[in-house]
Amino acid sequence: MDIQGGVFIVTGSATGLGASVARCLAGKGGRVIINYTRSVSEAEETAAACVALGSEAALCQADVSVDADCRRMASEALDRWGRIDGLVNNAARSKIVTHSDLEGLSAEDFNRIFSVNVTGAFQMVRAVTPAMKEHGKGSIVNISSGSGFTGSGSSIAYAASKGALNTMTLSLARALAPEIRVNAVCPGVMQTRWWREGLGEENYAGFIERYAERTPLKAAGHPDIVAETVVWLLEGAEHVTGETIQVDAGSHLV
C-alpha cells in the first residue's frame, strides 16, 4: 500500500499511540481522520501537527462504542477524500484494578471496556469494509496488548478484552481476505499520559523504571516506536494477515 495520498482512520488519535500513528502516516503523505471523544484541544494539536508535516487531517468527534458514530466516521472520510485505505483501531478503555480485587470490577465496568475495546473495533471494521472492498485493497490494524496473551495488565476486564480482540483479529483476517488484511499490534507497557494519570506522578516513574529493567531490551515502550510497526503493517506487509505482533522490548520472553 502506498501511504502517500492514502486515507486512514485512526481511532482514539488525540493523544498517545494514536497520535503517534497519525503523525507517522502524515509524515509519509497519508491523509488522516483524527478521532476523539472528549480531548478536543489535544485532537486539534495532533491535526495541526499532521498538517505541518505536509499532509491533510480532519477531526471527527465520535464514540466507537456507538455504531452510528462509526458509520458516520467512515462516511466523513469518504465524503472528504473519496476512499478509505487503512483503519487503525486504537481507541481503548480500561480501569486500574488489582487483579485479586474481584469486587473492584462491576458488570458495568466490563461492559464499558468491552464496548470500546471489542465491540467498537468490530463496528469500525464493519463501517469501513464496503469502501475497502470496492477499492480492492485495504489494511486494518487492531491495537491490542500483551495483556491479551498473559492475562496481566491494568485490570482483568482489560486483559480479557484484549484477548477477545486478538481472537477477533484472526476471524476478521479470514473473513475479509483477499482484499483486506487484518493484523494486531500488542504493545507492552508504554510511556503514556494514561499511565501517568492513572498511577499518579509520584508512582509513574518507578513503575516505568521497574518494567523496563525486567525486559530483555531494558526498555519501556514509547508510542513513536510502536507506531513504526503499525505503519509497517499498513504499508509494507503485503503477505501478512492474521498476525498478532508483540512490540514489548521482549517482555513476553520473561
mmCIF file with all atom_site columns, N, CA, C and O in Angstrom, residues 2 7-8 27-28 33 38 47-48 56 66 68 80 95 97 126 197 229-230 236 242-243:
data_model
loop_
_atom_site.group_PDB
_atom_site.id
_atom_site.type_symbol
_atom_site.label_atom_id
_atom_site.label_alt_id
_atom_site.label_comp_id
_atom_site.label_asym_id
_atom_site.label_entity_id
_atom_site.label_seq_id
_atom_site.pdbx_PDB_ins_code
_atom_site.Cartn_x
_atom_site.Cartn_y
_atom_site.Cartn_z
_atom_site.occupancy
_atom_site.B_iso_or_equiv
_atom_site.pdbx_formal_charge
_atom_site.auth_seq_id
_atom_site.auth_comp_id
_atom_site.auth_asym_id
_atom_site.auth_atom_id
_atom_site.pdbx_PDB_model_num
ATOM 1  N N  . ASP A 1 2   ? 0.504   2.227   -0.806 1.00 0.00 ? 2   ASP A N  1
ATOM 2  C CA . ASP A 1 2   ? 1.220   3.493   -0.846 1.00 0.00 ? 2   ASP A CA 1
ATOM 3  C C  . ASP A 1 2   ? 0.574   4.448   0.153  1.00 0.00 ? 2   ASP A C  1
ATOM 4  O O  . ASP A 1 2   ? -0.582  4.843   -0.020 1.00 0.00 ? 2   ASP A O  1
ATOM 5  N N  . VAL A 1 7   ? -5.869  7.319   2.506  1.00 0.00 ? 7   VAL A N  1
ATOM 6  C CA . VAL A 1 7   ? -6.766  7.861   3.526  1.00 0.00 ? 7   VAL A CA 1
ATOM 7  C C  . VAL A 1 7   ? -6.857  6.865   4.683  1.00 0.00 ? 7   VAL A C  1
ATOM 8  O O  . VAL A 1 7   ? -7.151  5.679   4.454  1.00 0.00 ? 7   VAL A O  1
ATOM 9  N N  . PHE A 1 8   ? -6.638  7.349   5.894  1.00 0.00 ? 8   PHE A N  1
ATOM 10 C CA . PHE A 1 8   ? -6.548  6.482   7.063  1.00 0.00 ? 8   PHE A CA 1
ATOM 11 C C  . PHE A 1 8   ? -7.383  7.038   8.207  1.00 0.00 ? 8   PHE A C  1
ATOM 12 O O  . PHE A 1 8   ? -7.352  8.234   8.488  1.00 0.00 ? 8   PHE A O  1
ATOM 13 N N  . GLY A 1 27  ? 3.441   12.115  7.983  1.00 0.00 ? 27  GLY A N  1
ATOM 14 C CA . GLY A 1 27  ? 4.805   12.334  7.524  1.00 0.00 ? 27  GLY A CA 1
ATOM 15 C C  . GLY A 1 27  ? 5.134   11.603  6.241  1.00 0.00 ? 27  GLY A C  1
ATOM 16 O O  . GLY A 1 27  ? 6.065   11.985  5.522  1.00 0.00 ? 27  GLY A O  1
ATOM 17 N N  . LYS A 1 28  ? 4.354   10.557  5.952  1.00 0.00 ? 28  LYS A N  1
ATOM 18 C CA . LYS A 1 28  ? 4.537   9.810   4.704  1.00 0.00 ? 28  LYS A CA 1
ATOM 19 C C  . LYS A 1 28  ? 3.520   10.223  3.639  1.00 0.00 ? 28  LYS A C  1
ATOM 20 O O  . LYS A 1 28  ? 3.406   9.582   2.603  1.00 0.00 ? 28  LYS A O  1
ATOM 21 N N  . ILE A 1 33  ? -7.949  10.861  9.394  1.00 0.00 ? 33  ILE A N  1
ATOM 22 C CA . ILE A 1 33  ? -9.049  11.254  10.264 1.00 0.00 ? 33  ILE A CA 1
ATOM 23 C C  . ILE A 1 33  ? -8.567  11.146  11.707 1.00 0.00 ? 33  ILE A C  1
ATOM 24 O O  . ILE A 1 33  ? -8.176  10.062  12.153 1.00 0.00 ? 33  ILE A O  1
ATOM 25 N N  . ARG A 1 38  ? -13.464 13.192  23.884 1.00 0.00 ? 38  ARG A N  1
ATOM 26 C CA . ARG A 1 38  ? -13.510 14.374  24.745 1.00 0.00 ? 38  ARG A CA 1
ATOM 27 C C  . ARG A 1 38  ? -12.312 15.302  24.586 1.00 0.00 ? 38  ARG A C  1
ATOM 28 O O  . ARG A 1 38  ? -12.426 16.493  24.855 1.00 0.00 ? 38  ARG A O  1
ATOM 29 N N  . ALA A 1 47  ? -3.969  17.206  14.846 1.00 0.00 ? 47  ALA A N  1
ATOM 30 C CA . ALA A 1 47  ? -4.316  17.542  13.463 1.00 0.00 ? 47  ALA A CA 1
ATOM 31 C C  . ALA A 1 47  ? -3.383  18.617  12.916 1.00 0.00 ? 47  ALA A C  1
ATOM 32 O O  . ALA A 1 47  ? -2.915  18.533  11.772 1.00 0.00 ? 47  ALA A O  1
ATOM 33 N N  . ALA A 1 48  ? -3.087  19.628  13.734 1.00 0.00 ? 48  ALA A N  1
ATOM 34 C CA . ALA A 1 48  ? -2.173  20.687  13.298 1.00 0.00 ? 48  ALA A CA 1
ATOM 35 C C  . ALA A 1 48  ? -0.781  20.135  13.025 1.00 0.00 ? 48  ALA A C  1
ATOM 36 O O  . ALA A 1 48  ? -0.112  20.551  12.064 1.00 0.00 ? 48  ALA A O  1
ATOM 37 N N  . GLU A 1 56  ? -2.901  16.234  4.990  1.00 0.00 ? 56  GLU A N  1
ATOM 38 C CA . GLU A 1 56  ? -4.227  16.716  5.350  1.00 0.00 ? 56  GLU A CA 1
ATOM 39 C C  . GLU A 1 56  ? -4.747  15.908  6.526  1.00 0.00 ? 56  GLU A C  1
ATOM 40 O O  . GLU A 1 56  ? -4.482  14.709  6.636  1.00 0.00 ? 56  GLU A O  1
ATOM 41 N N  . VAL A 1 66  ? -20.566 3.401   19.775 1.00 0.00 ? 66  VAL A N  1
ATOM 42 C CA . VAL A 1 66  ? -21.855 3.727   19.157 1.00 0.00 ? 66  VAL A CA 1
ATOM 43 C C  . VAL A 1 66  ? -21.760 3.443   17.658 1.00 0.00 ? 66  VAL A C  1
ATOM 44 O O  . VAL A 1 66  ? -20.993 4.092   16.948 1.00 0.00 ? 66  VAL A O  1
ATOM 45 N N  . ALA A 1 68  ? -23.638 4.079   15.107 1.00 0.00 ? 68  ALA A N  1
ATOM 46 C CA . ALA A 1 68  ? -23.933 5.208   14.220 1.00 0.00 ? 68  ALA A CA 1
ATOM 47 C C  . ALA A 1 68  ? -22.734 6.142   14.108 1.00 0.00 ? 68  ALA A C  1
ATOM 48 O O  . ALA A 1 68  ? -22.474 6.709   13.030 1.00 0.00 ? 68  ALA A O  1
ATOM 49 N N  . ARG A 1 80  ? -15.063 13.390  2.268  1.00 0.00 ? 80  ARG A N  1
ATOM 50 C CA . ARG A 1 80  ? -13.957 14.341  2.152  1.00 0.00 ? 80  ARG A CA 1
ATOM 51 C C  . ARG A 1 80  ? -12.933 13.920  1.104  1.00 0.00 ? 80  ARG A C  1
ATOM 52 O O  . ARG A 1 80  ? -12.457 14.743  0.325  1.00 0.00 ? 80  ARG A O  1
ATOM 53 N N  . LYS A 1 95  ? -9.548  0.324   33.293 1.00 0.00 ? 95  LYS A N  1
ATOM 54 C CA . LYS A 1 95  ? -9.692  0.769   34.677 1.00 0.00 ? 95  LYS A CA 1
ATOM 55 C C  . LYS A 1 95  ? -8.611  0.047   35.467 1.00 0.00 ? 95  LYS A C  1
ATOM 56 O O  . LYS A 1 95  ? -8.436  -1.157  35.310 1.00 0.00 ? 95  LYS A O  1
ATOM 57 N N  . VAL A 1 97  ? -7.350  -1.790  38.316 1.00 0.00 ? 97  VAL A N  1
ATOM 58 C CA . VAL A 1 97  ? -7.876  -2.540  39.448 1.00 0.00 ? 97  VAL A CA 1
ATOM 59 C C  . VAL A 1 97  ? -6.952  -3.732  39.702 1.00 0.00 ? 97  VAL A C  1
ATOM 60 O O  . VAL A 1 97  ? -6.683  -4.524  38.784 1.00 0.00 ? 97  VAL A O  1
ATOM 61 N N  . ARG A 1 126 ? -16.597 -2.996  10.367 1.00 0.00 ? 126 ARG A N  1
ATOM 62 C CA . ARG A 1 126 ? -17.806 -3.125  9.551  1.00 0.00 ? 126 ARG A CA 1
ATOM 63 C C  . ARG A 1 126 ? -18.088 -1.844  8.765  1.00 0.00 ? 126 ARG A C  1
ATOM 64 O O  . ARG A 1 126 ? -18.500 -1.887  7.605  1.00 0.00 ? 126 ARG A O  1
ATOM 65 N N  . GLU A 1 197 ? -1.386  9.496   34.551 1.00 0.00 ? 197 GLU A N  1
ATOM 66 C CA . GLU A 1 197 ? -2.553  9.989   35.278 1.00 0.00 ? 197 GLU A CA 1
ATOM 67 C C  . GLU A 1 197 ? -3.163  8.898   36.158 1.00 0.00 ? 197 GLU A C  1
ATOM 68 O O  . GLU A 1 197 ? -3.628  9.175   37.267 1.00 0.00 ? 197 GLU A O  1
ATOM 69 N N  . THR A 1 229 ? 5.765   0.096   13.809 1.00 0.00 ? 229 THR A N  1
ATOM 70 C CA . THR A 1 229 ? 5.274   -1.238  13.462 1.00 0.00 ? 229 THR A CA 1
ATOM 71 C C  . THR A 1 229 ? 3.870   -1.166  12.892 1.00 0.00 ? 229 THR A C  1
ATOM 72 O O  . THR A 1 229 ? 3.537   -1.868  11.933 1.00 0.00 ? 229 THR A O  1
ATOM 73 N N  . VAL A 1 230 ? 3.036   -0.321  13.479 1.00 0.00 ? 230 VAL A N  1
ATOM 74 C CA . VAL A 1 230 ? 1.671   -0.159  12.976 1.00 0.00 ? 230 VAL A CA 1
ATOM 75 C C  . VAL A 1 230 ? 1.691   0.285   11.517 1.00 0.00 ? 230 VAL A C  1
ATOM 76 O O  . VAL A 1 230 ? 0.991   -0.285  10.666 1.00 0.00 ? 230 VAL A O  1
ATOM 77 N N  . GLY A 1 236 ? 3.632   -2.020  4.274  1.00 0.00 ? 236 GLY A N  1
ATOM 78 C CA . GLY A 1 236 ? 4.692   -2.851  3.722  1.00 0.00 ? 236 GLY A CA 1
ATOM 79 C C  . GLY A 1 236 ? 4.528   -4.344  3.863  1.00 0.00 ? 236 GLY A C  1
ATOM 80 O O  . GLY A 1 236 ? 5.278   -5.117  3.281  1.00 0.00 ? 236 GLY A O  1
ATOM 81 N N  . GLY A 1 242 ? -3.675  -11.717 9.797  1.00 0.00 ? 242 GLY A N  1
ATOM 82 C CA . GLY A 1 242 ? -3.999  -12.592 10.916 1.00 0.00 ? 242 GLY A CA 1
ATOM 83 C C  . GLY A 1 242 ? -2.899  -12.718 11.944 1.00 0.00 ? 242 GLY A C  1
ATOM 84 O O  . GLY A 1 242 ? -2.909  -13.655 12.753 1.00 0.00 ? 242 GLY A O  1
ATOM 85 N N  . GLU A 1 243 ? -1.982  -11.754 11.974 1.00 0.00 ? 243 GLU A N  1
ATOM 86 C CA . GLU A 1 243 ? -0.868  -11.823 12.926 1.00 0.00 ? 243 GLU A CA 1
ATOM 87 C C  . GLU A 1 243 ? -1.106  -10.918 14.122 1.00 0.00 ? 243 GLU A C  1
ATOM 88 O O  . GLU A 1 243 ? -1.728  -9.855  14.014 1.00 0.00 ? 243 GLU A O  1
#
